[in-house]
Structures are given as C-alpha cells and as structure tokens.
Amino acid sequence: MSNSGSDQLSLKVKRNLRSAERHALNGAWSDADACFQAAIESDATPVSRIAYAGSLTERERYHEAICLFTQAIDRASATGNREALGVIFHNLAVIYRELGDADLARRFQQRALLQLDDCGPAELLGLANDAWLSKRTELASCLAESCVELDDDTEFSVDLEAQATISTMSGLLDNPRDGIRSLIQVYRQHCSRNELRLAGIDLMNLAVLLAQIGWAHAEANMVRRAIGHFDSAPAPVSASRSRQVLAQLERIQSLSRFDPSWN
C-alpha cells in the first residue's frame, strides 16, 4: 500500500493495521477483519479503508471492497490527496477487470494515471491487461515487458504477475510450449511465497495453454489443482468460475467417450 496519508495516522491506527496485516498473512481472517474495522473507526484519513479494501480484494470480496474504496474516494477528495486517489482508482480498475467489466476497468485505470505524477510497474501492468482485453496484443506485450524492466520496488511486487502475463500472451500468440515452461516457473515462485490465489491463476492459464496443444487430460488436471488453491486462498469467485470450467471440460470428455453403438 502507498504511504498516502500514512504519516498522519495515530499510533492506535498503525497498531491495528499492523495487527490486521499479520493476521491476514496467517490466514486468521476474522481477526484481520476485526483489526481493520478498529483501525477504520479511529482513522479520519483514507488509509485504513484503502488497506482493508485491498485485503478484501485479495480475498475476492469485491463488492465489500468497492464500498470501502468509494468511502475512501470521498475522504481523499476532501483533502486533495491525489496519491491516495491514484491508488484507489488503480485498485478499482483491478476489481472491475476481474468482474469482467473491461470498459469500466479501463476508465478507472485512466483516472488513476491522471492522479499520479509517474507511471509505475503496477500501473503498466494494468494498462497491459486493458490492452490485452481490447485485443491490442502487441501493445499489451510491450507494456508487460516494460513492467518487468521497471519493477525494482518491492512495495508492489508485480514482477511475477507481469511475467505470468507475458508467458500467457507468448504462449497463446507464438509457442504454447514455451509459455507453459515459463508459467510453471512463475507458478512455483507464487507457491513458495504462499500466494495461493495467484498460483491458482497460473494453473488456469496453464490449462488454457495445454488446451492449445491438445492435452485435454492435463488441462482438466490443472483446473482441479487450481480449484484447490482458490479454496485455500480463499478466492471464492475464482473457485466458482474454475468449477464451471471443470464441469464443462468433464462434459466434453464424457461426450468424447460416448459410443453410439452402445444404444
């Protein structure tokens, strides 16, 4: 999270935010929620709301996150905090991209850029995803590669996400096997960091690339493993989508095994 307004926080708010982040890292979600709520109650700045909304976003509690980000917009606007507004708009773009509203995501990403004096790795990755959704593949690839080159700030840690994006793009556009090898490396790193939701996304992208080379059985196995990661994360939206994909794959496999002579 950016330090937008963090120097104005009381010791009580900072203590609650640290506790919330620690509980979240340990998967103690109820305790994390309680600490975030306590921080918000004592915080006149947008910082605690941004932090809690970010945590909710990671757990795919998108609608709750949107409500908190909307509250944070009012507080940031009242004080003219452009940095906070940039962070909020960028995160709203991420959420709407995940919800499948590419147009709204693109608009929020543009609003984020208008608030920031510089375009960093996180913003570049957002632009790359928007370009990909708009089928501007060359621009998307260029932006993702630039994101990796610029990402020397550990606060954002988007380098692996950018590499995953590049691997998926190159696999779909050029050589699926090269994309698969690269994505496996990214997946292992996400697992080593215990970033289960991102690891699940890697597996879903691997499934897409495996389908490109006709490995249907391996494709279904990747989806099953992804569901396990999403359930553990927790990432309920991704888990639900993956189960729908798996059900469709299993129906296709069942039809492929059907022999009309049995009737």
PDB file of C-alpha atoms in Angstrom:
ATOM      1  CA  MET A   1       0.000   0.000   0.000  1.00  0.00           C
ATOM      2  CA  SER A   2       1.164   3.532  -0.688  1.00  0.00           C
ATOM      3  CA  ASN A   3       2.073   5.823   2.194  1.00  0.00           C
ATOM      4  CA  SER A   4      -0.645   8.247   1.002  1.00  0.00           C
ATOM      5  CA  GLY A   5      -1.545   9.919   4.284  1.00  0.00           C
ATOM      6  CA  SER A   6       0.123   7.294   6.496  1.00  0.00           C
ATOM      7  CA  ASP A   7       2.259   9.932   8.268  1.00  0.00           C
ATOM      8  CA  GLN A   8      -0.999  11.377   9.665  1.00  0.00           C
ATOM      9  CA  LEU A   9      -2.062   8.132  11.363  1.00  0.00           C
ATOM     10  CA  SER A  10      -2.256   7.770  15.137  1.00  0.00           C
ATOM     11  CA  LEU A  11      -0.252   5.083  16.919  1.00  0.00           C
ATOM     12  CA  LYS A  12      -3.526   3.255  17.655  1.00  0.00           C
ATOM     13  CA  VAL A  13      -4.459   3.087  13.962  1.00  0.00           C
ATOM     14  CA  LYS A  14      -0.963   1.991  12.950  1.00  0.00           C
ATOM     15  CA  ARG A  15      -1.004  -0.724  15.612  1.00  0.00           C
ATOM     16  CA  ASN A  16      -4.369  -2.033  14.415  1.00  0.00           C
ATOM     17  CA  LEU A  17      -3.232  -2.039  10.779  1.00  0.00           C
ATOM     18  CA  ARG A  18      -0.054  -3.950  11.639  1.00  0.00           C
ATOM     19  CA  SER A  19      -2.100  -6.499  13.576  1.00  0.00           C
ATOM     20  CA  ALA A  20      -4.579  -6.815  10.717  1.00  0.00           C
ATOM     21  CA  GLU A  21      -1.812  -7.450   8.188  1.00  0.00           C
ATOM     22  CA  ARG A  22      -0.185 -10.017  10.476  1.00  0.00           C
ATOM     23  CA  HIS A  23      -3.474 -11.889  10.955  1.00  0.00           C
ATOM     24  CA  ALA A  24      -4.103 -11.794   7.202  1.00  0.00           C
ATOM     25  CA  LEU A  25      -0.677 -13.305   6.492  1.00  0.00           C
ATOM     26  CA  ASN A  26      -1.516 -16.132   8.900  1.00  0.00           C
ATOM     27  CA  GLY A  27      -4.941 -16.681   7.340  1.00  0.00           C
ATOM     28  CA  ALA A  28      -6.763 -15.560  10.508  1.00  0.00           C
ATOM     29  CA  TRP A  29      -9.369 -13.687   8.528  1.00  0.00           C
ATOM     30  CA  SER A  30     -11.864 -12.948  11.309  1.00  0.00           C
ATOM     31  CA  ASP A  31      -9.135 -11.427  13.477  1.00  0.00           C
ATOM     32  CA  ALA A  32      -7.831  -9.456  10.491  1.00  0.00           C
ATOM     33  CA  ASP A  33     -11.319  -8.097   9.760  1.00  0.00           C
ATOM     34  CA  ALA A  34     -11.744  -7.021  13.391  1.00  0.00           C
ATOM     35  CA  CYS A  35      -8.424  -5.163  13.429  1.00  0.00           C
ATOM     36  CA  PHE A  36      -9.151  -3.451  10.116  1.00  0.00           C
ATOM     37  CA  GLN A  37     -12.552  -2.338  11.439  1.00  0.00           C
ATOM     38  CA  ALA A  38     -10.940  -0.988  14.608  1.00  0.00           C
ATOM     39  CA  ALA A  39      -8.431   0.958  12.513  1.00  0.00           C
ATOM     40  CA  ILE A  40     -11.179   2.459  10.347  1.00  0.00           C
ATOM     41  CA  GLU A  41     -13.156   3.649  13.386  1.00  0.00           C
ATOM     42  CA  SER A  42     -10.215   5.816  14.540  1.00  0.00           C
ATOM     43  CA  ASP A  43      -8.928   6.934  11.125  1.00  0.00           C
ATOM     44  CA  ALA A  44     -10.007  10.209   9.544  1.00  0.00           C
ATOM     45  CA  THR A  45      -7.750   9.598   6.517  1.00  0.00           C
ATOM     46  CA  PRO A  46      -8.455   7.177   3.618  1.00  0.00           C
ATOM     47  CA  VAL A  47      -5.503   4.918   4.573  1.00  0.00           C
ATOM     48  CA  SER A  48      -7.274   2.291   6.704  1.00  0.00           C
ATOM     49  CA  ARG A  49     -10.141   1.979   4.243  1.00  0.00           C
ATOM     50  CA  ILE A  50      -7.701   1.522   1.364  1.00  0.00           C
ATOM     51  CA  ALA A  51      -5.782  -1.119   3.323  1.00  0.00           C
ATOM     52  CA  TYR A  52      -8.915  -3.055   4.289  1.00  0.00           C
ATOM     53  CA  ALA A  53     -10.367  -2.801   0.795  1.00  0.00           C
ATOM     54  CA  GLY A  54      -7.091  -4.149  -0.593  1.00  0.00           C
ATOM     55  CA  SER A  55      -7.276  -7.128   1.758  1.00  0.00           C
ATOM     56  CA  LEU A  56     -10.881  -7.779   0.777  1.00  0.00           C
ATOM     57  CA  THR A  57      -9.906  -7.606  -2.891  1.00  0.00           C
ATOM     58  CA  GLU A  58      -7.231 -10.256  -2.383  1.00  0.00           C
ATOM     59  CA  ARG A  59      -9.950 -12.489  -0.884  1.00  0.00           C
ATOM     60  CA  GLU A  60     -12.273 -11.662  -3.803  1.00  0.00           C
ATOM     61  CA  ARG A  61     -14.840  -9.973  -1.572  1.00  0.00           C
ATOM     62  CA  TYR A  62     -15.188  -7.478  -4.362  1.00  0.00           C
ATOM     63  CA  HIS A  63     -18.452  -5.734  -3.527  1.00  0.00           C
ATOM     64  CA  GLU A  64     -17.365  -5.003   0.049  1.00  0.00           C
ATOM     65  CA  ALA A  65     -14.062  -3.694  -1.307  1.00  0.00           C
ATOM     66  CA  ILE A  66     -15.843  -1.392  -3.765  1.00  0.00           C
ATOM     67  CA  CYS A  67     -17.913   0.114  -0.934  1.00  0.00           C
ATOM     68  CA  LEU A  68     -14.780   0.846   1.110  1.00  0.00           C
ATOM     69  CA  PHE A  69     -12.881   2.262  -1.857  1.00  0.00           C
ATOM     70  CA  THR A  70     -15.867   4.532  -2.570  1.00  0.00           C
ATOM     71  CA  GLN A  71     -15.750   5.823   1.022  1.00  0.00           C
ATOM     72  CA  ALA A  72     -12.007   6.370   0.654  1.00  0.00           C
ATOM     73  CA  ILE A  73     -12.572   8.438  -2.513  1.00  0.00           C
ATOM     74  CA  ASP A  74     -14.685  10.907  -0.530  1.00  0.00           C
ATOM     75  CA  ARG A  75     -12.009  11.286   2.159  1.00  0.00           C
ATOM     76  CA  ALA A  76      -9.150  11.605  -0.318  1.00  0.00           C
ATOM     77  CA  SER A  77     -11.063  14.105  -2.438  1.00  0.00           C
ATOM     78  CA  ALA A  78     -11.867  16.256   0.590  1.00  0.00           C
ATOM     79  CA  THR A  79      -8.162  16.764   1.280  1.00  0.00           C
ATOM     80  CA  GLY A  80      -6.984  16.766  -2.341  1.00  0.00           C
ATOM     81  CA  ASN A  81      -4.886  13.638  -1.782  1.00  0.00           C
ATOM     82  CA  ARG A  82      -4.065  12.770  -5.403  1.00  0.00           C
ATOM     83  CA  GLU A  83      -1.736   9.912  -4.461  1.00  0.00           C
ATOM     84  CA  ALA A  84      -4.483   8.175  -2.488  1.00  0.00           C
ATOM     85  CA  LEU A  85      -6.952   8.748  -5.326  1.00  0.00           C
ATOM     86  CA  GLY A  86      -4.489   7.170  -7.767  1.00  0.00           C
ATOM     87  CA  VAL A  87      -4.176   4.086  -5.550  1.00  0.00           C
ATOM     88  CA  ILE A  88      -7.954   3.817  -5.165  1.00  0.00           C
ATOM     89  CA  PHE A  89      -8.714   4.166  -8.881  1.00  0.00           C
ATOM     90  CA  HIS A  90      -5.995   1.639  -9.780  1.00  0.00           C
ATOM     91  CA  ASN A  91      -7.465  -0.919  -7.368  1.00  0.00           C
ATOM     92  CA  LEU A  92     -10.987  -0.316  -8.646  1.00  0.00           C
ATOM     93  CA  ALA A  93      -9.663  -0.988 -12.153  1.00  0.00           C
ATOM     94  CA  VAL A  94      -8.256  -4.302 -10.910  1.00  0.00           C
ATOM     95  CA  ILE A  95     -11.602  -5.272  -9.382  1.00  0.00           C
ATOM     96  CA  TYR A  96     -13.703  -4.413 -12.419  1.00  0.00           C
ATOM     97  CA  ARG A  97     -11.235  -6.233 -14.665  1.00  0.00           C
ATOM     98  CA  GLU A  98     -11.759  -9.329 -12.506  1.00  0.00           C
ATOM     99  CA  LEU A  99     -15.532  -8.855 -12.647  1.00  0.00           C
ATOM    100  CA  GLY A 100     -15.401  -8.797 -16.443  1.00  0.00           C
ATOM    101  CA  ASP A 101     -16.257  -5.120 -16.965  1.00  0.00           C
ATOM    102  CA  ALA A 102     -13.348  -4.197 -19.255  1.00  0.00           C
ATOM    103  CA  ASP A 103     -14.739  -0.762 -20.134  1.00  0.00           C
ATOM    104  CA  LEU A 104     -15.149   0.360 -16.518  1.00  0.00           C
ATOM    105  CA  ALA A 105     -11.740  -1.093 -15.636  1.00  0.00           C
ATOM    106  CA  ARG A 106     -10.115   0.887 -18.428  1.00  0.00           C
ATOM    107  CA  ARG A 107     -11.819   4.092 -17.286  1.00  0.00           C
ATOM    108  CA  PHE A 108     -10.651   3.689 -13.698  1.00  0.00           C
ATOM    109  CA  GLN A 109      -7.125   2.880 -14.878  1.00  0.00           C
ATOM    110  CA  GLN A 110      -7.080   6.112 -16.889  1.00  0.00           C
ATOM    111  CA  ARG A 111      -8.364   8.056 -13.876  1.00  0.00           C
ATOM    112  CA  ALA A 112      -5.587   6.542 -11.776  1.00  0.00           C
ATOM    113  CA  LEU A 113      -2.951   7.714 -14.251  1.00  0.00           C
ATOM    114  CA  LEU A 114      -4.346  11.256 -14.178  1.00  0.00           C
ATOM    115  CA  GLN A 115      -3.762  11.413 -10.415  1.00  0.00           C
ATOM    116  CA  LEU A 116      -0.183  10.139 -10.452  1.00  0.00           C
ATOM    117  CA  ASP A 117       2.959  12.052 -11.360  1.00  0.00           C
ATOM    118  CA  ASP A 118       4.644   8.880 -12.614  1.00  0.00           C
ATOM    119  CA  CYS A 119       3.540   5.567 -14.112  1.00  0.00           C
ATOM    120  CA  GLY A 120       4.992   2.664 -12.131  1.00  0.00           C
ATOM    121  CA  PRO A 121       5.043  -1.121 -12.639  1.00  0.00           C
ATOM    122  CA  ALA A 122       1.581  -1.667 -11.154  1.00  0.00           C
ATOM    123  CA  GLU A 123       0.020   0.904 -13.479  1.00  0.00           C
ATOM    124  CA  LEU A 124       1.863  -0.513 -16.501  1.00  0.00           C
ATOM    125  CA  LEU A 125       0.570  -3.991 -15.715  1.00  0.00           C
ATOM    126  CA  GLY A 126      -2.964  -2.623 -15.503  1.00  0.00           C
ATOM    127  CA  LEU A 127      -2.557  -0.943 -18.876  1.00  0.00           C
ATOM    128  CA  ALA A 128      -1.143  -4.173 -20.322  1.00  0.00           C
ATOM    129  CA  ASN A 129      -4.196  -6.121 -19.146  1.00  0.00           C
ATOM    130  CA  ASP A 130      -6.535  -3.484 -20.576  1.00  0.00           C
ATOM    131  CA  ALA A 131      -4.706  -3.600 -23.920  1.00  0.00           C
ATOM    132  CA  TRP A 132      -4.958  -7.404 -23.963  1.00  0.00           C
ATOM    133  CA  LEU A 133      -8.692  -7.300 -23.274  1.00  0.00           C
ATOM    134  CA  SER A 134      -9.027  -4.799 -26.131  1.00  0.00           C
ATOM    135  CA  LYS A 135      -7.161  -7.274 -28.400  1.00  0.00           C
ATOM    136  CA  ARG A 136      -4.229  -4.872 -28.811  1.00  0.00           C
ATOM    137  CA  THR A 137      -1.797  -7.730 -28.356  1.00  0.00           C
ATOM    138  CA  GLU A 138       1.447  -6.058 -29.413  1.00  0.00           C
ATOM    139  CA  LEU A 139       0.861  -3.102 -27.096  1.00  0.00           C
ATOM    140  CA  ALA A 140      -0.090  -5.439 -24.246  1.00  0.00           C
ATOM    141  CA  SER A 141       3.118  -7.438 -24.646  1.00  0.00           C
ATOM    142  CA  CYS A 142       5.249  -4.279 -24.787  1.00  0.00           C
ATOM    143  CA  LEU A 143       3.656  -2.834 -21.649  1.00  0.00           C
ATOM    144  CA  ALA A 144       4.045  -6.090 -19.699  1.00  0.00           C
ATOM    145  CA  GLU A 145       7.719  -6.335 -20.657  1.00  0.00           C
ATOM    146  CA  SER A 146       8.257  -2.704 -19.606  1.00  0.00           C
ATOM    147  CA  CYS A 147       6.602  -3.530 -16.284  1.00  0.00           C
ATOM    148  CA  VAL A 148       9.182  -6.251 -15.591  1.00  0.00           C
ATOM    149  CA  GLU A 149      12.059  -3.929 -16.530  1.00  0.00           C
ATOM    150  CA  LEU A 150      10.837  -1.160 -14.212  1.00  0.00           C
ATOM    151  CA  ASP A 151       9.800  -3.270 -11.256  1.00  0.00           C
ATOM    152  CA  ASP A 152      12.627  -2.644  -8.803  1.00  0.00           C
ATOM    153  CA  ASP A 153      10.298  -1.546  -5.995  1.00  0.00           C
ATOM    154  CA  THR A 154       9.472  -4.405  -3.610  1.00  0.00           C
ATOM    155  CA  GLU A 155       6.420  -2.495  -2.343  1.00  0.00           C
ATOM    156  CA  PHE A 156       4.444  -3.531  -5.408  1.00  0.00           C
ATOM    157  CA  SER A 157       5.960  -6.939  -6.275  1.00  0.00           C
ATOM    158  CA  VAL A 158       4.174  -7.129  -9.603  1.00  0.00           C
ATOM    159  CA  ASP A 159       7.144  -8.654 -11.414  1.00  0.00           C
ATOM    160  CA  LEU A 160       5.824 -12.210 -11.189  1.00  0.00           C
ATOM    161  CA  GLU A 161       2.348 -11.154 -12.292  1.00  0.00           C
ATOM    162  CA  ALA A 162       3.863  -9.377 -15.282  1.00  0.00           C
ATOM    163  CA  GLN A 163       5.967 -12.436 -16.122  1.00  0.00           C
ATOM    164  CA  ALA A 164       2.848 -14.595 -15.891  1.00  0.00           C
ATOM    165  CA  THR A 165       1.062 -12.218 -18.253  1.00  0.00           C
ATOM    166  CA  ILE A 166       3.954 -12.296 -20.724  1.00  0.00           C
ATOM    167  CA  SER A 167       4.163 -16.102 -20.561  1.00  0.00           C
ATOM    168  CA  THR A 168       0.454 -16.495 -21.228  1.00  0.00           C
ATOM    169  CA  MET A 169       0.478 -13.982 -24.071  1.00  0.00           C
ATOM    170  CA  SER A 170       3.519 -15.521 -25.757  1.00  0.00           C
ATOM    171  CA  GLY A 171       2.063 -18.988 -25.324  1.00  0.00           C
ATOM    172  CA  LEU A 172      -1.199 -18.030 -26.980  1.00  0.00           C
ATOM    173  CA  LEU A 173       0.354 -15.946 -29.743  1.00  0.00           C
ATOM    174  CA  ASP A 174       3.562 -17.843 -30.504  1.00  0.00           C
ATOM    175  CA  ASN A 175       4.677 -21.102 -28.903  1.00  0.00           C
ATOM    176  CA  PRO A 176       2.411 -22.731 -26.271  1.00  0.00           C
ATOM    177  CA  ARG A 177       5.197 -24.991 -25.006  1.00  0.00           C
ATOM    178  CA  ASP A 178       7.492 -22.039 -24.293  1.00  0.00           C
ATOM    179  CA  GLY A 179       4.661 -20.329 -22.463  1.00  0.00           C
ATOM    180  CA  ILE A 180       3.995 -23.480 -20.427  1.00  0.00           C
ATOM    181  CA  ARG A 181       7.626 -23.779 -19.322  1.00  0.00           C
ATOM    182  CA  SER A 182       7.750 -20.140 -18.288  1.00  0.00           C
ATOM    183  CA  LEU A 183       4.409 -20.276 -16.467  1.00  0.00           C
ATOM    184  CA  ILE A 184       5.496 -23.328 -14.471  1.00  0.00           C
ATOM    185  CA  GLN A 185       8.447 -21.337 -13.136  1.00  0.00           C
ATOM    186  CA  VAL A 186       6.170 -18.439 -12.173  1.00  0.00           C
ATOM    187  CA  TYR A 187       3.730 -20.857 -10.538  1.00  0.00           C
ATOM    188  CA  ARG A 188       6.468 -22.380  -8.372  1.00  0.00           C
ATOM    189  CA  GLN A 189       7.539 -18.935  -7.192  1.00  0.00           C
ATOM    190  CA  HIS A 190       3.967 -17.977  -6.307  1.00  0.00           C
ATOM    191  CA  CYS A 191       3.684 -21.215  -4.315  1.00  0.00           C
ATOM    192  CA  SER A 192       6.953 -20.514  -2.491  1.00  0.00           C
ATOM    193  CA  ARG A 193       5.528 -17.127  -1.465  1.00  0.00           C
ATOM    194  CA  ASN A 194       2.249 -18.771  -0.393  1.00  0.00           C
ATOM    195  CA  GLU A 195       0.386 -16.588  -2.903  1.00  0.00           C
ATOM    196  CA  LEU A 196      -2.273 -19.214  -3.469  1.00  0.00           C
ATOM    197  CA  ARG A 197      -4.735 -17.139  -5.475  1.00  0.00           C
ATOM    198  CA  LEU A 198      -2.036 -16.088  -7.951  1.00  0.00           C
ATOM    199  CA  ALA A 199      -0.779 -19.679  -8.107  1.00  0.00           C
ATOM    200  CA  GLY A 200      -4.317 -20.782  -8.975  1.00  0.00           C
ATOM    201  CA  ILE A 201      -4.484 -18.192 -11.747  1.00  0.00           C
ATOM    202  CA  ASP A 202      -1.182 -19.546 -13.106  1.00  0.00           C
ATOM    203  CA  LEU A 203      -2.697 -23.038 -13.235  1.00  0.00           C
ATOM    204  CA  MET A 204      -5.795 -21.791 -15.057  1.00  0.00           C
ATOM    205  CA  ASN A 205      -3.559 -20.096 -17.632  1.00  0.00           C
ATOM    206  CA  LEU A 206      -1.547 -23.322 -17.926  1.00  0.00           C
ATOM    207  CA  ALA A 207      -4.804 -25.147 -18.619  1.00  0.00           C
ATOM    208  CA  VAL A 208      -5.523 -22.747 -21.493  1.00  0.00           C
ATOM    209  CA  LEU A 209      -2.080 -23.346 -22.998  1.00  0.00           C
ATOM    210  CA  LEU A 210      -2.366 -27.115 -22.551  1.00  0.00           C
ATOM    211  CA  ALA A 211      -5.639 -26.973 -24.471  1.00  0.00           C
ATOM    212  CA  GLN A 212      -3.739 -25.267 -27.300  1.00  0.00           C
ATOM    213  CA  ILE A 213      -1.591 -28.374 -27.772  1.00  0.00           C
ATOM    214  CA  GLY A 214      -4.476 -30.799 -27.320  1.00  0.00           C
ATOM    215  CA  TRP A 215      -3.613 -32.177 -23.868  1.00  0.00           C
ATOM    216  CA  ALA A 216      -7.194 -32.375 -22.598  1.00  0.00           C
ATOM    217  CA  HIS A 217      -6.472 -34.660 -19.637  1.00  0.00           C
ATOM    218  CA  ALA A 218      -3.667 -32.416 -18.366  1.00  0.00           C
ATOM    219  CA  GLU A 219      -5.882 -29.367 -18.935  1.00  0.00           C
ATOM    220  CA  ALA A 220      -8.565 -30.768 -16.622  1.00  0.00           C
ATOM    221  CA  ASN A 221      -5.960 -31.697 -14.009  1.00  0.00           C
ATOM    222  CA  MET A 222      -4.634 -28.126 -13.972  1.00  0.00           C
ATOM    223  CA  VAL A 223      -8.152 -26.808 -13.379  1.00  0.00           C
ATOM    224  CA  ARG A 224      -8.676 -29.275 -10.495  1.00  0.00           C
ATOM    225  CA  ARG A 225      -5.418 -28.179  -8.870  1.00  0.00           C
ATOM    226  CA  ALA A 226      -6.348 -24.522  -9.370  1.00  0.00           C
ATOM    227  CA  ILE A 227      -9.638 -25.089  -7.536  1.00  0.00           C
ATOM    228  CA  GLY A 228      -7.673 -26.431  -4.569  1.00  0.00           C
ATOM    229  CA  HIS A 229      -5.552 -23.283  -4.449  1.00  0.00           C
ATOM    230  CA  PHE A 230      -8.575 -20.996  -4.782  1.00  0.00           C
ATOM    231  CA  ASP A 231     -10.405 -22.809  -1.978  1.00  0.00           C
ATOM    232  CA  SER A 232      -7.365 -22.463   0.287  1.00  0.00           C
ATOM    233  CA  ALA A 233      -6.660 -18.810  -0.579  1.00  0.00           C
ATOM    234  CA  PRO A 234      -9.678 -18.137  -0.173  1.00  0.00           C
ATOM    235  CA  ALA A 235     -10.741 -16.877  -3.619  1.00  0.00           C
ATOM    236  CA  PRO A 236     -14.443 -17.784  -3.943  1.00  0.00           C
ATOM    237  CA  VAL A 237     -15.108 -16.036  -7.266  1.00  0.00           C
ATOM    238  CA  SER A 238     -12.179 -17.753  -8.995  1.00  0.00           C
ATOM    239  CA  ALA A 239     -13.095 -21.072  -7.376  1.00  0.00           C
ATOM    240  CA  SER A 240     -16.663 -20.837  -8.691  1.00  0.00           C
ATOM    241  CA  ARG A 241     -15.503 -19.924 -12.202  1.00  0.00           C
ATOM    242  CA  SER A 242     -12.981 -22.764 -12.209  1.00  0.00           C
ATOM    243  CA  ARG A 243     -15.610 -25.289 -11.158  1.00  0.00           C
ATOM    244  CA  GLN A 244     -17.759 -24.158 -14.087  1.00  0.00           C
ATOM    245  CA  VAL A 245     -14.786 -24.635 -16.431  1.00  0.00           C
ATOM    246  CA  LEU A 246     -14.113 -28.096 -14.979  1.00  0.00           C
ATOM    247  CA  ALA A 247     -17.753 -29.140 -15.352  1.00  0.00           C
ATOM    248  CA  GLN A 248     -17.669 -28.103 -18.995  1.00  0.00           C
ATOM    249  CA  LEU A 249     -14.408 -29.983 -19.607  1.00  0.00           C
ATOM    250  CA  GLU A 250     -15.806 -33.114 -17.966  1.00  0.00           C
ATOM    251  CA  ARG A 251     -18.939 -32.937 -20.147  1.00  0.00           C
ATOM    252  CA  ILE A 252     -16.775 -32.653 -23.260  1.00  0.00           C
ATOM    253  CA  GLN A 253     -14.634 -35.614 -22.175  1.00  0.00           C
ATOM    254  CA  SER A 254     -17.744 -37.655 -21.416  1.00  0.00           C
ATOM    255  CA  LEU A 255     -19.159 -36.953 -24.878  1.00  0.00           C
ATOM    256  CA  SER A 256     -15.840 -37.872 -26.496  1.00  0.00           C
ATOM    257  CA  ARG A 257     -16.015 -41.292 -24.821  1.00  0.00           C
ATOM    258  CA  PHE A 258     -19.594 -41.893 -25.901  1.00  0.00           C
ATOM    259  CA  ASP A 259     -20.016 -44.765 -28.363  1.00  0.00           C
ATOM    260  CA  PRO A 260     -23.309 -44.681 -30.343  1.00  0.00           C
ATOM    261  CA  SER A 261     -23.083 -48.451 -30.828  1.00  0.00           C
ATOM    262  CA  TRP A 262     -23.903 -48.898 -27.140  1.00  0.00           C
ATOM    263  CA  ASN A 263     -27.501 -47.799 -27.817  1.00  0.00           C
TER     264      ASN A 263
END
